[in-house]
Coordinates of C-alpha atoms in Angstrom, one line a residue:
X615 CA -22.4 30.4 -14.0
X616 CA -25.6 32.8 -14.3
X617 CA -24.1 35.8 -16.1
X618 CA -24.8 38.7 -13.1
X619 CA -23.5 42.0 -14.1
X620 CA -20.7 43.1 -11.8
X621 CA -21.0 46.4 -10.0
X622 CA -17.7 48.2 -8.8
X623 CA -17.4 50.7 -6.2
X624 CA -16.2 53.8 -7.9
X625 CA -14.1 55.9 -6.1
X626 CA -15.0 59.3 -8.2
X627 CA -18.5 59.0 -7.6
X628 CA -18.4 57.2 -4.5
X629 CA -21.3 54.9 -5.4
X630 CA -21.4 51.3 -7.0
X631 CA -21.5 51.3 -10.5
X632 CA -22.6 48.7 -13.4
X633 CA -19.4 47.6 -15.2
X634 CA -19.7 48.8 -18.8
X635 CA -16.5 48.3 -20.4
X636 CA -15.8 51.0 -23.0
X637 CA -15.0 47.8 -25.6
X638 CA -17.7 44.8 -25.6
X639 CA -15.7 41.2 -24.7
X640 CA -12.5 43.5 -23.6
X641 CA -11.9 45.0 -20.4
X642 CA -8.7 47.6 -20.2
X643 CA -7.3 48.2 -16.4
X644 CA -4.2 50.4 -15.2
X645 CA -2.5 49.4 -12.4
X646 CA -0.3 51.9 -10.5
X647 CA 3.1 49.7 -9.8
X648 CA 5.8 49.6 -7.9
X649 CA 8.4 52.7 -6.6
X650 CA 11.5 50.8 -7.6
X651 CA 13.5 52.6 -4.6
X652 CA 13.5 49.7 -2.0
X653 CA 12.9 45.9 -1.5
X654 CA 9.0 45.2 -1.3
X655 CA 7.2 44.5 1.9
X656 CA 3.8 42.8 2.3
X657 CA 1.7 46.6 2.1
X658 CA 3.1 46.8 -1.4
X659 CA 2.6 43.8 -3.0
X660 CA -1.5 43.8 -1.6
X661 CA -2.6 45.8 -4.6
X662 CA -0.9 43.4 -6.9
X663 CA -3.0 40.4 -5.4
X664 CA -6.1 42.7 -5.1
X665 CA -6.4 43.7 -9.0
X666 CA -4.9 40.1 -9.9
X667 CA -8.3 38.9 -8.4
X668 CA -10.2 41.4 -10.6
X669 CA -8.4 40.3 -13.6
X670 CA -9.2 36.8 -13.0
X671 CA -12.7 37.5 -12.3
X672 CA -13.2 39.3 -15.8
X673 CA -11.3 36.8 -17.5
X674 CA -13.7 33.8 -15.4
X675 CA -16.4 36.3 -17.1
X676 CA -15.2 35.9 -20.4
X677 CA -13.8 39.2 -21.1
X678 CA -10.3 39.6 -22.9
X679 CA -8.2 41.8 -20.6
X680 CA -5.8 44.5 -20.9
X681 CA -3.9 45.1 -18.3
X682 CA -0.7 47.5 -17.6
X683 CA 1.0 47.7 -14.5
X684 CA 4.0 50.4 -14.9
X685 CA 7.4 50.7 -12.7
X686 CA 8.4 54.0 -11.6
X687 CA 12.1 53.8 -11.9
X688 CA 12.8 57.4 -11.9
X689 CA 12.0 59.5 -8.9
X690 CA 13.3 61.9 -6.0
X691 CA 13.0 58.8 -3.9
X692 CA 15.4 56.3 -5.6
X693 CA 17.9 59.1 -6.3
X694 CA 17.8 59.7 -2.6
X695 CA 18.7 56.3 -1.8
X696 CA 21.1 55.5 -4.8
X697 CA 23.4 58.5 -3.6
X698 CA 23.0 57.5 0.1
X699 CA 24.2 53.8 -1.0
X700 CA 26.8 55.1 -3.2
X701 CA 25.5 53.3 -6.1
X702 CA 24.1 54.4 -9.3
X703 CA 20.5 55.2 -10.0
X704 CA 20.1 53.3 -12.5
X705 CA 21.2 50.2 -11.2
X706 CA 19.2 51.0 -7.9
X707 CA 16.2 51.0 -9.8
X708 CA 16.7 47.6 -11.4
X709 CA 17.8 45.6 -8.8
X710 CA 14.9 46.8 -6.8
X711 CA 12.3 45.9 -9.8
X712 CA 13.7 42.6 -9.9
X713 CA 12.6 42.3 -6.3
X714 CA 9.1 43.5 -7.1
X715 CA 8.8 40.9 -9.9
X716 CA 10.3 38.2 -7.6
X717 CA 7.8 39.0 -5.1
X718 CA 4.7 38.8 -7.5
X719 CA 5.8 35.6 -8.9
X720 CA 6.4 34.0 -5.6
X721 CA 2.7 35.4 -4.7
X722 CA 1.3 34.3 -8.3
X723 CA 0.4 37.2 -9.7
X724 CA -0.1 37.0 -12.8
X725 CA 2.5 39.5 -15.8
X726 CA 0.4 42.1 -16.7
X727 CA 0.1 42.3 -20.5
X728 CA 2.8 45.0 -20.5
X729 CA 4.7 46.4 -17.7
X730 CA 6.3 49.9 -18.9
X731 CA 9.1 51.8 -17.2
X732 CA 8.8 55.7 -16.9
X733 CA 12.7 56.2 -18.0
X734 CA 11.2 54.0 -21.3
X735 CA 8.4 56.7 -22.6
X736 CA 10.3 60.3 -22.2
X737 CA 9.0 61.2 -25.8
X738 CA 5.5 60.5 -25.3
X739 CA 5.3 62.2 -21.8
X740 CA 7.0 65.4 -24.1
X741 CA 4.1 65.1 -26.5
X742 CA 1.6 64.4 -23.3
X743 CA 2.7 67.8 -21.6
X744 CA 2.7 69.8 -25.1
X745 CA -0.9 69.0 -26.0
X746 CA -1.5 70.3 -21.8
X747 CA 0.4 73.5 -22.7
X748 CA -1.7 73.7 -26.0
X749 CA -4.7 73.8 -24.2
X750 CA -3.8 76.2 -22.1
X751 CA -3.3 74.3 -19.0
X752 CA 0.1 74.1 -18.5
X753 CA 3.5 76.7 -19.1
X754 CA 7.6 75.9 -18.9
X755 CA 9.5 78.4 -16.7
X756 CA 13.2 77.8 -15.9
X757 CA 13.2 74.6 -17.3
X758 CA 10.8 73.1 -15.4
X759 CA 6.7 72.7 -16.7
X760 CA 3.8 73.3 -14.5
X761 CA 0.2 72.2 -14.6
X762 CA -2.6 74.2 -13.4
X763 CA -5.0 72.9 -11.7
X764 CA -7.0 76.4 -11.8
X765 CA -7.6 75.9 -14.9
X766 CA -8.9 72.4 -15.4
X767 CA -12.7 71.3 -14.9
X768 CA -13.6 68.7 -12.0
X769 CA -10.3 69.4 -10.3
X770 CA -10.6 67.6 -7.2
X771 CA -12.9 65.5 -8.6
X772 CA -11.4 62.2 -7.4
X773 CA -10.1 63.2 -3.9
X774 CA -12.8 65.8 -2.5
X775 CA -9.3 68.4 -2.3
X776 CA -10.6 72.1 -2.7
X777 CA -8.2 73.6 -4.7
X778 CA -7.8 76.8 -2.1
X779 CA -7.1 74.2 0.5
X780 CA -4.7 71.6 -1.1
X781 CA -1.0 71.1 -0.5
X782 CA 0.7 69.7 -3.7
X783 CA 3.3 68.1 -1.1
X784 CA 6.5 68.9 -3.7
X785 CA 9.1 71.1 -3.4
X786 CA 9.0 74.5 -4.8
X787 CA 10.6 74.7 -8.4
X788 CA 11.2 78.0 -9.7
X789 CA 8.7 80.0 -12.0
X790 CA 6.0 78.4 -10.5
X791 CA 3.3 81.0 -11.1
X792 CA 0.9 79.8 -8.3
X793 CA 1.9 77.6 -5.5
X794 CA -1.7 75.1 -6.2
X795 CA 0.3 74.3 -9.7
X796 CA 1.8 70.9 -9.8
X797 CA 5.1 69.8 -11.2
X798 CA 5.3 67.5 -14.4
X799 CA 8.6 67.8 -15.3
X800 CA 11.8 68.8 -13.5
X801 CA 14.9 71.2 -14.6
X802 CA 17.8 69.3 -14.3
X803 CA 20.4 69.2 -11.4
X804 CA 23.9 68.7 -11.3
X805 CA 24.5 65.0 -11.5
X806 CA 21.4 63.8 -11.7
X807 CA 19.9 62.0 -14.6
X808 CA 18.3 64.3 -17.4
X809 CA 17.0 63.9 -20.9
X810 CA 16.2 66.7 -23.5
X811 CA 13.0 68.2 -24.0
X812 CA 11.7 71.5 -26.2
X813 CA 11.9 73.6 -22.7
X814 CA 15.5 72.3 -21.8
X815 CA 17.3 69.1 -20.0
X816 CA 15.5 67.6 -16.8
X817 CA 13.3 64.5 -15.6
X818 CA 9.5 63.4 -15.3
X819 CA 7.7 64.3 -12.5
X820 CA 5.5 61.8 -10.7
X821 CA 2.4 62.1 -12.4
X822 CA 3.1 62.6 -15.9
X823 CA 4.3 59.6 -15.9
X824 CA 0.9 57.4 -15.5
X825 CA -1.1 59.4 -17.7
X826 CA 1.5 59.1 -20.3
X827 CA 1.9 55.5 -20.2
X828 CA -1.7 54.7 -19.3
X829 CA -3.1 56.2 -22.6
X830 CA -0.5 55.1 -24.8
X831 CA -2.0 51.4 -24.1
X832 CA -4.7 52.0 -23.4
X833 CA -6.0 54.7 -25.0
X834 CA -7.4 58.3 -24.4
X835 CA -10.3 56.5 -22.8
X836 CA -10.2 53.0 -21.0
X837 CA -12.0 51.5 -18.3
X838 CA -10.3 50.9 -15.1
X839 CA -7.5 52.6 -12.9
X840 CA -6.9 51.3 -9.9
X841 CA -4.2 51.4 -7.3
X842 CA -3.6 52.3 -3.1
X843 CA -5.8 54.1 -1.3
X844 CA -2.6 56.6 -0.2
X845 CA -2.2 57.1 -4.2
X846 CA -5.6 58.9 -4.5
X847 CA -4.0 62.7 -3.7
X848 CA -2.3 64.1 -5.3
X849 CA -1.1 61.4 -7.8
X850 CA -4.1 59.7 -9.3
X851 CA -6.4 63.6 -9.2
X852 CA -3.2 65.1 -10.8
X853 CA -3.4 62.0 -13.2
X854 CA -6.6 62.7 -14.5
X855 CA -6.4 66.2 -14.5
X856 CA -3.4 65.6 -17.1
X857 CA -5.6 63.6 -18.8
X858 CA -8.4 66.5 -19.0
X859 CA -6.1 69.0 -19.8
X860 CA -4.6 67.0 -22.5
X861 CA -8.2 66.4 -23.7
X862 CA -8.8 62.3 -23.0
X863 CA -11.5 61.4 -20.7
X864 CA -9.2 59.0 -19.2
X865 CA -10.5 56.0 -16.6
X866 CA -14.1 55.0 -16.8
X867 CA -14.0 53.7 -13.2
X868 CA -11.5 53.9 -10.4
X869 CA -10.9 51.3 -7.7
X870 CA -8.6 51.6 -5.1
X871 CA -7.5 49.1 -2.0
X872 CA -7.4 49.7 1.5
X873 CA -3.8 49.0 3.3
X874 CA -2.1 46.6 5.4
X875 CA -1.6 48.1 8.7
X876 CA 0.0 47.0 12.2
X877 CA -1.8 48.7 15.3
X878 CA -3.7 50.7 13.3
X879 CA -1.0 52.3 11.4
X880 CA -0.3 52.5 7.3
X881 CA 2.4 49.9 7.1
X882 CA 5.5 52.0 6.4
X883 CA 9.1 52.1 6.5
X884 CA 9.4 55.2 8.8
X885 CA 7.4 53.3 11.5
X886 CA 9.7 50.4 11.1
X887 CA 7.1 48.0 11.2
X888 CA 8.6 46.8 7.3
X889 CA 7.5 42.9 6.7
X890 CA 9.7 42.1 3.9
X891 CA 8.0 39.1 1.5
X892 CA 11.7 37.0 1.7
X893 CA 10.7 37.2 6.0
X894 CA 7.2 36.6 5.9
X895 CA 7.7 33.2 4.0
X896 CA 10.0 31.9 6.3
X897 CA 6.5 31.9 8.7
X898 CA 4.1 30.4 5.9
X899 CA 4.0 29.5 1.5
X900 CA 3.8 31.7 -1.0
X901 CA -0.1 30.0 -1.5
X902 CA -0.8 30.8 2.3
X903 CA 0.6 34.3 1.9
X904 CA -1.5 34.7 -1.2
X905 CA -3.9 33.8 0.7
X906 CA -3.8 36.0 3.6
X907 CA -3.1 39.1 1.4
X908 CA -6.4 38.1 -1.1
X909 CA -8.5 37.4 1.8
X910 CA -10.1 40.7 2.9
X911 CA -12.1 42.8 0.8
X912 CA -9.8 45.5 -1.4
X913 CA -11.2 48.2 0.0
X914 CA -10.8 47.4 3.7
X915 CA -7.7 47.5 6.2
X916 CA -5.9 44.8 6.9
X917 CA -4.7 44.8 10.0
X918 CA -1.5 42.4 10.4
X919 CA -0.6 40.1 12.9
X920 CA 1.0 36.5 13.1
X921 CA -2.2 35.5 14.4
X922 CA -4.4 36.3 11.6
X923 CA -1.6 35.4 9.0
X924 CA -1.5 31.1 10.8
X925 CA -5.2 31.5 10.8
X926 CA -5.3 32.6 7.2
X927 CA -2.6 29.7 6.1
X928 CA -4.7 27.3 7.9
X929 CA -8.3 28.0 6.0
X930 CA -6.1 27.7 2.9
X931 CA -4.6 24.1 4.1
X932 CA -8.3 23.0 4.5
X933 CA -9.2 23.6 1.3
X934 CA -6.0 21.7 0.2
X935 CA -6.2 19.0 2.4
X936 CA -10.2 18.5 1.4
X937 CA -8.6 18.3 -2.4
X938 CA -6.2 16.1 -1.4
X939 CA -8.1 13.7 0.4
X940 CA -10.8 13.9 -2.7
X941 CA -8.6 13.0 -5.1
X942 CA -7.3 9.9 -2.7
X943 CA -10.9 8.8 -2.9
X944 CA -11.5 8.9 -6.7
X945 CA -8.3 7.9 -7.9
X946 CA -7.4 4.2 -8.7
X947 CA -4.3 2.5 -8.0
X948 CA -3.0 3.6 -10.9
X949 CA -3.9 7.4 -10.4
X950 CA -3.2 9.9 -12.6
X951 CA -1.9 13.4 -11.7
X952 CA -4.2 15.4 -9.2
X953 CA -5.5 17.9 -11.7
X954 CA -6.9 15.5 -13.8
X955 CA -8.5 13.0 -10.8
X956 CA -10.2 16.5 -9.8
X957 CA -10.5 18.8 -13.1
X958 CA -11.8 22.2 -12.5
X959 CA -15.5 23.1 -13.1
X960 CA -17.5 25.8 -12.8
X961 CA -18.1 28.2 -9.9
X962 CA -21.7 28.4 -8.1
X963 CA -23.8 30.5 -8.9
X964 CA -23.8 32.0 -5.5
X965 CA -20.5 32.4 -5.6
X966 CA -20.7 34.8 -8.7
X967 CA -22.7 36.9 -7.4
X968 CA -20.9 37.5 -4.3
X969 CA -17.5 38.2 -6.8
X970 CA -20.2 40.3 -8.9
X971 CA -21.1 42.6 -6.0
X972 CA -17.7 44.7 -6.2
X973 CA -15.6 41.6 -5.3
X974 CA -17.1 40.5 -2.1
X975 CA -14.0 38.2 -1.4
X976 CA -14.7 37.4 2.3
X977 CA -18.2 36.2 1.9
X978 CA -17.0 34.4 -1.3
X979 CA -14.3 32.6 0.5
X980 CA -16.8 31.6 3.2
X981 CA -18.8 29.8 0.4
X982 CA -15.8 27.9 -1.0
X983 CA -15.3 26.8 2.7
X984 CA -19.3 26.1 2.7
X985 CA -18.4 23.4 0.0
X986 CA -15.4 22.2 1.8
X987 CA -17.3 21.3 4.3
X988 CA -20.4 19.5 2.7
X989 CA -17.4 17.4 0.7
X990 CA -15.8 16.4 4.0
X991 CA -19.0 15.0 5.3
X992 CA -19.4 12.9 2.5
X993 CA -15.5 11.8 2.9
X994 CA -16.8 10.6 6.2
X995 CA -18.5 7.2 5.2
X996 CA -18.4 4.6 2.2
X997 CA -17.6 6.6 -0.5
X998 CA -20.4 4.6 -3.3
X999 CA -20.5 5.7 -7.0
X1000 CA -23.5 8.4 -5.7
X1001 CA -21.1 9.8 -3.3
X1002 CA -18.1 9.9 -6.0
X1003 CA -19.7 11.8 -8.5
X1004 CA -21.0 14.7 -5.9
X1005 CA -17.4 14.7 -4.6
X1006 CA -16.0 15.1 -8.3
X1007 CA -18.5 18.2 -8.9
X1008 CA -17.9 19.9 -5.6
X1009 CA -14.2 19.3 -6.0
X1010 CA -14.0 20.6 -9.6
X1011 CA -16.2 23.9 -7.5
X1012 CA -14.0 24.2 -5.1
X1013 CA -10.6 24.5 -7.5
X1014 CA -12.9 26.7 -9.9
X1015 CA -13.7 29.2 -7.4
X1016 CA -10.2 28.8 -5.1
X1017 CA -8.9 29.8 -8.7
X1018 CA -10.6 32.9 -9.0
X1019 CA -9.0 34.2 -5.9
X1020 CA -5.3 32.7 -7.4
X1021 CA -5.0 29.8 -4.4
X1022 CA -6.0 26.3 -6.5
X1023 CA -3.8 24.1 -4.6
X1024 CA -3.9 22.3 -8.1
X1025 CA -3.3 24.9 -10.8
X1026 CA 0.0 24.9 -12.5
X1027 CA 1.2 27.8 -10.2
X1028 CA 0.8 26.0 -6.7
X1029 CA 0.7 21.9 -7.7
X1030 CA 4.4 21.0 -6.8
X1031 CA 3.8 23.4 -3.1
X1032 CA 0.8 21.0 -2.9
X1033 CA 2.7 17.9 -3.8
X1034 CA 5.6 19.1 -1.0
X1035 CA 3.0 19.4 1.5
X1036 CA 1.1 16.1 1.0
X1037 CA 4.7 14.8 1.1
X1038 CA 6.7 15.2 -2.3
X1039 CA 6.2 14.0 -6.0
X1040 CA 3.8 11.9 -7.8
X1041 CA 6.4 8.8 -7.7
X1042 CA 7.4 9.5 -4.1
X1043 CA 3.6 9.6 -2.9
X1044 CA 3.3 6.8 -4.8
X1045 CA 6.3 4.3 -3.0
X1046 CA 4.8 6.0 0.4
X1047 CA 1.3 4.5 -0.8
X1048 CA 2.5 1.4 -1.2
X1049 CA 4.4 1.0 2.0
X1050 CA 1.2 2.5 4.0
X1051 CA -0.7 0.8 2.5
X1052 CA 1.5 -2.7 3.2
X1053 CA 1.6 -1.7 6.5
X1054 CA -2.1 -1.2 6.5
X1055 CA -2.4 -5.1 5.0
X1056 CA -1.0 -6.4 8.1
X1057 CA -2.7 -4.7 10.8
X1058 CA -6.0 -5.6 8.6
X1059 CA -4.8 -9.3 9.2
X1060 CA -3.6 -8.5 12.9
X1061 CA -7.0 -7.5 14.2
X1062 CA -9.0 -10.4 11.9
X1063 CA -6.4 -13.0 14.1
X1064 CA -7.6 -10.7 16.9
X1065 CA -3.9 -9.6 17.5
X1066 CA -4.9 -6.3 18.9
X1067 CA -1.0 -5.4 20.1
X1068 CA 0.0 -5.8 16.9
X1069 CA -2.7 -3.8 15.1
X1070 CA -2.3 -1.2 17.9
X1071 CA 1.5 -1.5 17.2
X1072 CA 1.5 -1.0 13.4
X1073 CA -1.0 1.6 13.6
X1074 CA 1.3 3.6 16.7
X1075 CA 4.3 3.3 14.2
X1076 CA 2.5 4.9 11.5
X1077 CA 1.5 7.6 13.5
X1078 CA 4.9 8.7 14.5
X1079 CA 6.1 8.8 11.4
X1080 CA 3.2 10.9 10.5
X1081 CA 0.5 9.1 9.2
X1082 CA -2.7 9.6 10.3
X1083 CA -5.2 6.3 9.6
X1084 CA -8.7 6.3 10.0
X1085 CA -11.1 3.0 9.4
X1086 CA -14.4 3.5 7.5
X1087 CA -16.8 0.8 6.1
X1088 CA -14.4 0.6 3.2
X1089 CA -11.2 -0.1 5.4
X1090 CA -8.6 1.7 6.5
X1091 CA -7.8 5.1 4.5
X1092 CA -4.3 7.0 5.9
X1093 CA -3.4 10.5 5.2
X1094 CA -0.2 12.4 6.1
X1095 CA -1.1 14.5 9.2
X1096 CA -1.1 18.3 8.6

């Protein structure tokens, strides 16, 4: 792989941007997580496949990565719900991040290197907000503590928001001394959840919570923030006006991902258009979903339908099927395990640039579907030595770059969905092999007799049960139709 540098689209600057990590070899990234108040739909889980991409990419690039990807588990939100439910916050919370990590695993996205909760880092969001009222950004009054954006340079910075013109979007709390201040941690009410603090007994606000946590990882400077588009006001311009107020430059770059949208609309649940993951895979796999999710560019819409989700799982199944039927051409009869008939290579060189020009996923894909197609022609004829050692290098390209984007059919993650589809295990393909290929045997010695209704007749049978056979100058070769 030529060694391009890769250019991100920064959202602060609104231009593309070399990527100079702050740390040669290491690359440091904050992820925004999940709002533990309800089950996870498909909208949600898109940022987690968008950055997973970008971590795989820097890792494919030989950096060490850092990444942190928090949990808000306190918030007005799941304190709404918990009461309405009649259960207790803090059980809310949990059972709903349990969802959210069931959700990423069935998706494949990788743990980040730490995953913090808000309710975990009280005392360094006390210690984040004292350093902002040190500086002279900040004040308590009735318990609660206020920022002010006033008084902190590049306010706005981020979102374009003129500070006469923005709505904070929060409730008013009392003392606030000018309704542009923003709220970083709450007086407490009766019955809800408090902790102690020098300016009395409350809970975090929203934002205080991702600055804190970001920089005690990460550090007072690191290179990468990233999260959904709908996070950029107020919560990621309040975050790094925290940050400046506190006195830590804070992200390098930011990078933020379009949504998932039906008719045009911000997938929500107040437009009851909800897709939860558990539904959507009763329509495809976790791989095709992957897929799907993975397959636009980060920053653009993506505009759901059950159209564009079958016509997603099927450009992933012909990448899988062109594996498969590669690794039925090299193996021998006493075949190892996929992986190792087909082990990964390198990506192409084209193919790195494309991931190099602010992860230009779409035209990337198109080139791994490129290759798919140049090693299907040459699956068309005798398959010579010449032909087998082009099909082992495109092969090992293919699963290189389909890894990239998290969707090998062969990795660790997705081998045993690929085995189910090509018909179960290792030992099971292997008895179905030799029954085909028994079957195959006698209609081979039905057409030499010139016994055509036989020949026709075994072939028929094999097709209802599934098997697709096509003849090439080095006989008959069956595949399971898909």
């Amino acid at each position: 792989m030529t060694n391009v540098t890769l250019r991100i689209y920064d959202t602060a600057t609104r231009q593309l941007r070399d990527f100079e990590p702050v740390r040669e070899g290491h690359a440091s990234i904050y992820l925004c997580g999940a709002t533990v108040q309800s089950i996870p739909h498909i909208g949600h889980v898109r940022s987690g496949v968008a950055f997973d991409i970008l971590r795989n990419w820097l890792q494919a690039k030989g950096l060490d990565v850092a990444f942190v990807r928090n949990v808000t588990d306190i918030d007005d939100k799941i304190l709404t719900k918990a009461a309405e439910n009649g259960r207790p916050w803090w059980e809310w919370a949990a059972t709903h991040e349990r969802a959210f990590s069931w959700a990423y695993d069935q998706l494949g996205v990788a743990p980040p290197s730490i995953e913090p909760r808000a309710t975990g880092h009280i005392p360094q969001m006390i210690e984040y907000m004292q350093r902002i009222i040190d500086n002279g950004h900040g004040y308590a009054a009735d318990g609660n503590v206020y920022a002010q954006p006033a008084t902190i340079q590049n306010y706005g910075f981020l979102s374009g928001q003129k500070l006469d013109e923005m709505d904070q979007g929060e409730s008013a709390g009392t003392g606030k001394r000018d309704p542009r201040d923003f709220t970083m941690w709450k007086a407490a009410k009766p019955g809800e959840p408090a902790w102690d603090t020098p300016w009395g007994r409350g809970r975090p606000g929203w934002h205080i919570e991702c600055s804190a946590m970001a920089t005690t990882y990460l550090g007072g400077e690191f290179d990468i923030h990233c999260g959904g588009l709908d996070l950029q006001f107020p919560h990621h311009e309040n975050e790094a006006a925290q940050a400046t107020a506190a006195g830590d430059r804070f992200a390098r770059y930011w990078m933020h991902n379009g949504w998932v949208t039906m008719s045009g609309e911000k997938m929500s649940k107040s437009l009851g258009n909800v897709l939860s993951i558990p539904n959507v895979l009763k329509l495809v796999r976790p791989v095709e979903l992957r897929y799907y999710l993975g397959s636009g560019h980060y920053r653009s819409m993506l505009e759901y339908s059950e159209t564009a989700l079958g016509e997603a799982a099927a450009g992933y199944r012909r990448i899988e099927k062109f594996l498969l039927r590669t690794a039925a051409s090299l193996s021998d009869s006493d075949a190892t395990s996929l992986p190792e008939i087909i082990p990964t290579g390198e990506v192409t060189d084209a193919f790195a640039a494309k991931m190099d020009d602010d992860l230009a996923v779409p035209q990337a894909l198109a080139l791994i579907h490129e290759r798919v197609r140049e090693g299907n022609k040459l699956l068309e004829g005798k398959v010579d030595d010449a032909k087998r050692a082009q099909l082992q290098k495109i092969g090992g390209e293919v699963r290189a770059m389909a890894a990239v984007l998290g969707v090998d059919p062969f990795s660790d993650t997705w081998l045993e969905s690929t085995k189910a589809a090509a018909g179960g295990s290792d030992a099971a393909m292997g008895a179905l092999d030799v029954l085909v290929k028994s079957e195959l045997a006698r209609r081979a010695e039905a057409r030499a007799a010139k016994d055509w209704a036989t020949a026709d007749e075994v072939r028929d049978r094999l097709a209802e049960s599934g098997i697709e056979v096509t003849d090439t100058a080095d006989g008959a070769k069956w595949a399971l139709k898909g």
